[in-house]
Short mmCIF file of C-alpha atoms and ligand atoms in Angstrom, two decimals:
data_model
loop_
_atom_site.label_atom_id
_atom_site.label_comp_id
_atom_site.label_asym_id
_atom_site.label_seq_id
_atom_site.Cartn_x
_atom_site.Cartn_y
_atom_site.Cartn_z
CA MET A 1 0.00 0.00 0.00
CA VAL A 2 2.78 2.43 0.99
CA ARG A 3 4.73 1.59 -2.14
CA ARG A 4 1.64 2.13 -4.29
CA LEU A 5 1.06 5.54 -2.67
CA LYS A 6 4.70 6.47 -3.30
CA ARG A 7 4.37 5.50 -6.97
CA PHE A 8 1.24 7.62 -7.21
CA TRP A 9 3.01 10.69 -5.76
CA THR A 10 6.03 10.24 -8.00
CA ALA A 11 3.78 10.03 -11.06
CA LEU A 12 1.76 13.05 -9.93
CA LEU A 13 4.89 15.17 -9.33
CA ALA A 14 6.29 14.15 -12.70
CA LEU A 15 3.03 15.18 -14.36
CA LEU A 16 2.96 18.52 -12.52
CA ALA A 17 6.54 19.23 -13.60
CA LEU A 18 5.38 19.01 -17.23
CA ILE A 19 3.11 22.04 -16.73
CA PRO A 20 5.36 25.09 -17.31
CA GLY A 21 3.50 27.48 -14.95
CA ILE A 22 3.65 25.11 -12.01
CA HIS A 23 7.30 24.34 -12.64
CA ALA A 24 8.19 28.05 -12.63
CA GLU A 25 6.23 28.66 -9.43
CA SER A 26 7.90 25.78 -7.62
CA ARG A 27 11.38 27.34 -7.89
CA VAL A 28 12.69 29.46 -4.99
CA LYS A 29 12.43 33.24 -5.35
CA TYR A 30 14.70 35.17 -3.01
CA VAL A 31 13.79 38.48 -1.35
CA ALA A 32 15.25 40.56 1.48
CA LEU A 33 13.15 41.88 4.32
CA THR A 34 14.71 44.89 6.05
CA PHE A 35 13.82 46.68 9.30
CA ASP A 36 14.86 50.23 10.11
CA ASP A 37 15.18 52.34 13.26
CA GLY A 38 15.53 49.62 15.93
CA PRO A 39 16.25 47.77 18.07
CA SER A 40 12.99 48.48 19.79
CA GLY A 41 12.50 46.34 22.90
CA LYS A 42 9.44 44.08 22.92
CA TYR A 43 8.61 44.67 19.23
CA THR A 44 12.04 43.52 18.08
CA GLU A 45 11.88 40.57 20.48
CA CYS A 46 8.50 39.49 19.13
CA LEU A 47 9.74 39.89 15.56
CA LEU A 48 12.88 37.81 16.23
CA ASP A 49 10.75 35.05 17.79
CA GLY A 50 8.50 35.03 14.71
CA LEU A 51 11.35 35.06 12.21
CA HIS A 52 13.02 32.19 14.06
CA GLU A 53 9.82 30.10 13.93
CA ARG A 54 9.58 30.73 10.20
CA ASP A 55 13.28 30.19 9.45
CA ALA A 56 13.40 33.60 7.76
CA ALA A 57 16.48 35.85 7.75
CA ALA A 58 16.29 39.65 7.71
CA THR A 59 18.53 42.71 7.70
CA PHE A 60 18.26 45.26 10.51
CA PHE A 61 19.45 48.81 9.86
CA LEU A 62 20.16 49.83 13.44
CA CYS A 63 20.46 53.29 14.99
CA GLY A 64 23.45 53.73 17.31
CA TYR A 65 21.45 55.48 20.02
CA ARG A 66 18.95 52.61 20.15
CA VAL A 67 21.68 49.96 20.20
CA GLU A 68 22.96 51.76 23.28
CA GLN A 69 19.53 51.18 24.90
CA TYR A 70 19.19 47.54 23.78
CA PRO A 71 22.70 46.09 23.34
CA GLN A 72 21.58 42.53 24.15
CA LEU A 73 18.84 42.69 21.57
CA ALA A 74 21.34 43.91 18.97
CA ALA A 75 23.57 40.94 19.83
CA ARG A 76 20.61 38.55 19.55
CA ILE A 77 19.87 39.81 16.03
CA VAL A 78 23.31 38.70 14.81
CA ARG A 79 23.33 35.52 16.90
CA GLU A 80 20.13 34.38 15.18
CA GLY A 81 21.60 34.69 11.70
CA HIS A 82 20.35 38.11 10.67
CA GLU A 83 22.44 40.89 9.17
CA VAL A 84 22.98 44.33 10.71
CA GLY A 85 23.55 47.56 8.79
CA SER A 86 24.01 51.15 9.92
CA HIS A 87 21.13 53.62 10.00
CA GLY A 88 23.32 56.31 11.57
CA ASP A 89 23.71 57.10 15.25
CA SER A 90 21.07 59.78 15.88
CA HIS A 91 18.69 59.14 12.93
CA GLY A 92 19.50 62.69 11.78
CA TYR A 93 19.14 63.29 8.04
CA PHE A 94 22.52 63.04 6.32
CA THR A 95 21.61 65.84 3.93
CA ARG A 96 21.27 68.27 6.85
CA MET A 97 24.68 67.47 8.37
CA SER A 98 28.05 68.98 7.61
CA PRO A 99 30.63 66.44 6.35
CA GLU A 100 32.27 66.52 9.80
CA ALA A 101 28.98 65.96 11.65
CA LEU A 102 28.03 63.14 9.27
CA CYS A 103 31.37 61.44 9.81
CA ARG A 104 31.00 61.73 13.59
CA ASP A 105 27.45 60.35 13.47
CA LEU A 106 28.45 57.37 11.33
CA ALA A 107 31.59 56.65 13.37
CA ARG A 108 29.53 56.61 16.58
CA ALA A 109 26.96 54.25 15.01
CA GLN A 110 29.71 51.97 13.77
CA GLU A 111 31.33 51.85 17.20
CA LYS A 112 28.09 51.13 19.09
CA ILE A 113 26.79 48.50 16.66
CA THR A 114 30.14 46.74 16.41
CA GLY A 115 30.55 46.84 20.20
CA ALA A 116 27.15 45.27 20.85
CA CYS A 117 26.97 42.83 17.91
CA GLY A 118 30.60 41.79 17.61
CA VAL A 119 30.53 42.44 13.85
CA ALA A 120 30.92 45.73 12.00
CA PRO A 121 28.02 46.83 9.78
CA LYS A 122 28.97 46.72 6.11
CA LEU A 123 25.82 48.30 4.68
CA LEU A 124 24.45 51.80 5.06
CA ARG A 125 20.86 53.01 4.89
CA PRO A 126 20.47 56.77 5.28
CA PRO A 127 17.52 57.82 7.49
CA GLY A 128 14.57 58.80 5.30
CA GLY A 129 16.52 57.44 2.32
CA LEU A 130 18.00 60.95 2.03
CA TYR A 131 21.58 61.23 0.89
CA ASP A 132 23.90 63.19 -1.34
CA ILE A 133 26.11 60.69 -3.11
CA SER A 134 28.96 63.16 -3.70
CA ALA A 135 28.95 64.04 0.02
CA LEU A 136 28.93 60.34 0.95
CA GLU A 137 31.82 59.62 -1.41
CA LYS A 138 33.92 62.29 0.32
CA THR A 139 33.09 61.04 3.81
CA VAL A 140 35.53 58.36 4.94
CA CYS A 141 33.06 56.98 7.51
CA ALA A 142 30.40 56.48 4.82
CA GLN A 143 32.46 54.19 2.60
CA MET A 144 29.83 51.46 2.41
CA PRO A 145 27.27 50.30 -0.12
CA VAL A 146 24.04 52.32 0.25
CA VAL A 147 21.03 50.02 0.46
CA LEU A 148 17.60 51.53 -0.23
CA TRP A 149 14.47 49.52 -1.09
CA SER A 150 12.01 48.60 -3.86
CA VAL A 151 8.89 47.81 -1.79
CA ASP A 152 7.58 50.23 0.83
CA ALA A 153 4.07 50.14 2.29
CA GLU A 154 4.91 52.98 4.71
CA ASP A 155 4.17 50.75 7.69
CA TRP A 156 5.71 53.32 10.07
CA HIS A 157 2.61 55.54 10.02
CA ARG A 158 -0.07 52.86 9.50
CA THR A 159 -1.93 50.62 11.91
CA ASP A 160 -4.06 48.66 9.39
CA VAL A 161 -2.21 45.35 9.42
CA ASP A 162 -4.35 43.89 6.61
CA GLY A 163 -3.67 46.87 4.36
CA ILE A 164 0.09 46.80 4.97
CA VAL A 165 0.20 43.06 4.25
CA ARG A 166 -1.91 43.40 1.09
CA ASP A 167 0.23 46.24 -0.32
CA ILE A 168 3.53 44.46 0.31
CA VAL A 169 2.43 41.05 -0.96
CA ARG A 170 0.93 42.58 -4.11
CA GLU A 171 4.11 44.50 -4.96
CA THR A 172 6.81 41.97 -4.11
CA LYS A 173 8.82 40.38 -6.90
CA GLU A 174 11.89 38.19 -6.91
CA GLY A 175 15.02 40.13 -5.88
CA ASP A 176 13.12 42.91 -4.10
CA ILE A 177 14.24 44.68 -0.93
CA LEU A 178 11.27 45.23 1.38
CA LEU A 179 11.31 48.17 3.81
CA MET A 180 9.63 47.82 7.21
CA HIS A 181 10.18 49.01 10.79
CA ASP A 182 10.28 46.92 13.98
CA MET A 183 8.82 49.84 15.90
CA SER A 184 5.17 48.92 16.47
CA ASP A 185 2.83 46.03 17.11
CA SER A 186 1.10 46.49 13.73
CA SER A 187 4.39 46.49 11.79
CA VAL A 188 5.61 43.30 13.47
CA LYS A 189 2.26 41.52 12.97
CA ALA A 190 2.21 42.61 9.33
CA ALA A 191 5.82 41.53 8.76
CA LEU A 192 5.22 38.01 10.06
CA ARG A 193 2.07 37.64 7.99
CA VAL A 194 3.97 38.87 4.92
CA VAL A 195 6.58 36.16 5.57
CA ASP A 196 3.85 33.48 5.84
CA LEU A 197 2.08 34.54 2.65
CA LEU A 198 5.19 35.00 0.54
CA GLN A 199 6.77 31.75 1.77
CA ALA A 200 3.58 30.00 0.64
CA GLN A 201 4.16 31.57 -2.80
CA GLY A 202 7.69 30.13 -2.99
CA PHE A 203 9.66 33.12 -1.71
CA GLU A 204 12.62 32.65 0.60
CA PHE A 205 13.82 35.39 2.95
CA VAL A 206 17.56 36.06 2.99
CA THR A 207 19.79 38.93 4.17
CA VAL A 208 20.61 41.78 1.79
CA SER A 209 24.21 40.57 1.42
CA ASP A 210 23.03 37.04 0.67
CA LEU A 211 20.46 38.33 -1.84
CA ALA A 212 23.24 40.21 -3.65
CA ALA A 213 25.62 37.25 -3.50
CA LEU A 214 22.99 34.78 -4.72
CA GLY A 215 22.62 36.94 -7.82
CA GLY A 216 26.40 37.26 -8.21
CA HIS A 217 26.44 41.00 -7.39
CA ARG A 218 29.54 42.38 -5.75
CA LEU A 219 28.51 45.37 -3.64
CA GLY A 220 30.61 48.52 -3.96
CA ALA A 221 31.18 51.38 -1.49
CA GLY A 222 29.29 54.53 -2.42
CA LYS A 223 27.02 52.65 -4.86
CA VAL A 224 23.26 52.71 -4.32
CA TYR A 225 21.13 49.55 -4.48
CA TYR A 226 17.34 49.33 -4.58
CA HIS A 227 16.88 45.64 -5.45
CA PHE A 228 18.70 42.77 -7.12
CA PRO A 229 16.52 41.77 -10.04
CA ALA A 230 16.92 38.20 -11.22
CA GLY A 231 18.52 37.61 -14.58
CA TYR A 232 20.77 40.68 -14.41
CA VAL A 233 23.92 38.72 -13.69
CA GLU A 234 23.26 36.15 -16.38
CA LYS A 235 22.81 38.95 -18.92
CA LYS A 236 26.03 40.64 -17.81
CA ALA A 237 27.92 37.36 -17.89
CA SER A 238 26.80 36.66 -21.45
CA ILE A 239 27.81 40.18 -22.53
CA SER A 240 31.29 39.88 -21.02
CA ALA A 241 31.64 36.43 -22.56
CA ARG A 242 30.83 37.95 -25.96
CA GLU A 243 33.29 40.78 -25.39
CA ALA A 244 35.99 38.33 -24.40
CA HIS A 245 35.29 36.51 -27.65
CA THR A 246 35.72 39.56 -29.87
CA GLU A 247 38.94 40.67 -28.22
CA PRO A 248 41.96 40.51 -30.57
NI1 LIG B 1 14.63 55.47 9.68
#
């Protein structure tokens, strides 16, 4: 009986694989979920519990002044396999700071995050997404890849969990970087529901660095990234292969 059931499943799976749509949907699609402004006490704790249950990795862009308040939570983030990036020390807008003030702010954030987490942040997300690339390039302390986002449901000022979830799930494509905040009950509830729904659609949640690496992207300091669309690397590889071919 067991063997007959096994044969049935094997035959069914083989049949399903012949249908192109189903085959495409069954492959893993990677995305990166990111959280800004924390750590934030009980909300971050609840989020970490939920991510752990779901085996989902995320990237946390931490503020230095909040890491100072919750150093153990910052350490837990890294311990549980997530990535940490810098969101500045004071959450002041980079575009309103002098180069010296910006450098001080970033150096303080770097020191606090590294001290608490045991690893130095290698990614930078400017508060509000506001930056001046020429100013960043000249600031020694800002020599990191700038990571923005491609999906934003503005969860920070909303409390309608259903609406946040609907907007994010509708917009998300393979290679996207999703922006959220671990700063409220509604954001954390929405984030975990987003993970459930997208995992059911074949998405897998990885850190920003892993998302880039999986696509073969090498991140550069001072460069700005919104997402890592699939297929880009393959296209580039085929172009460079062609160029190599035509070289004398
Ligand atoms: Ni922020």
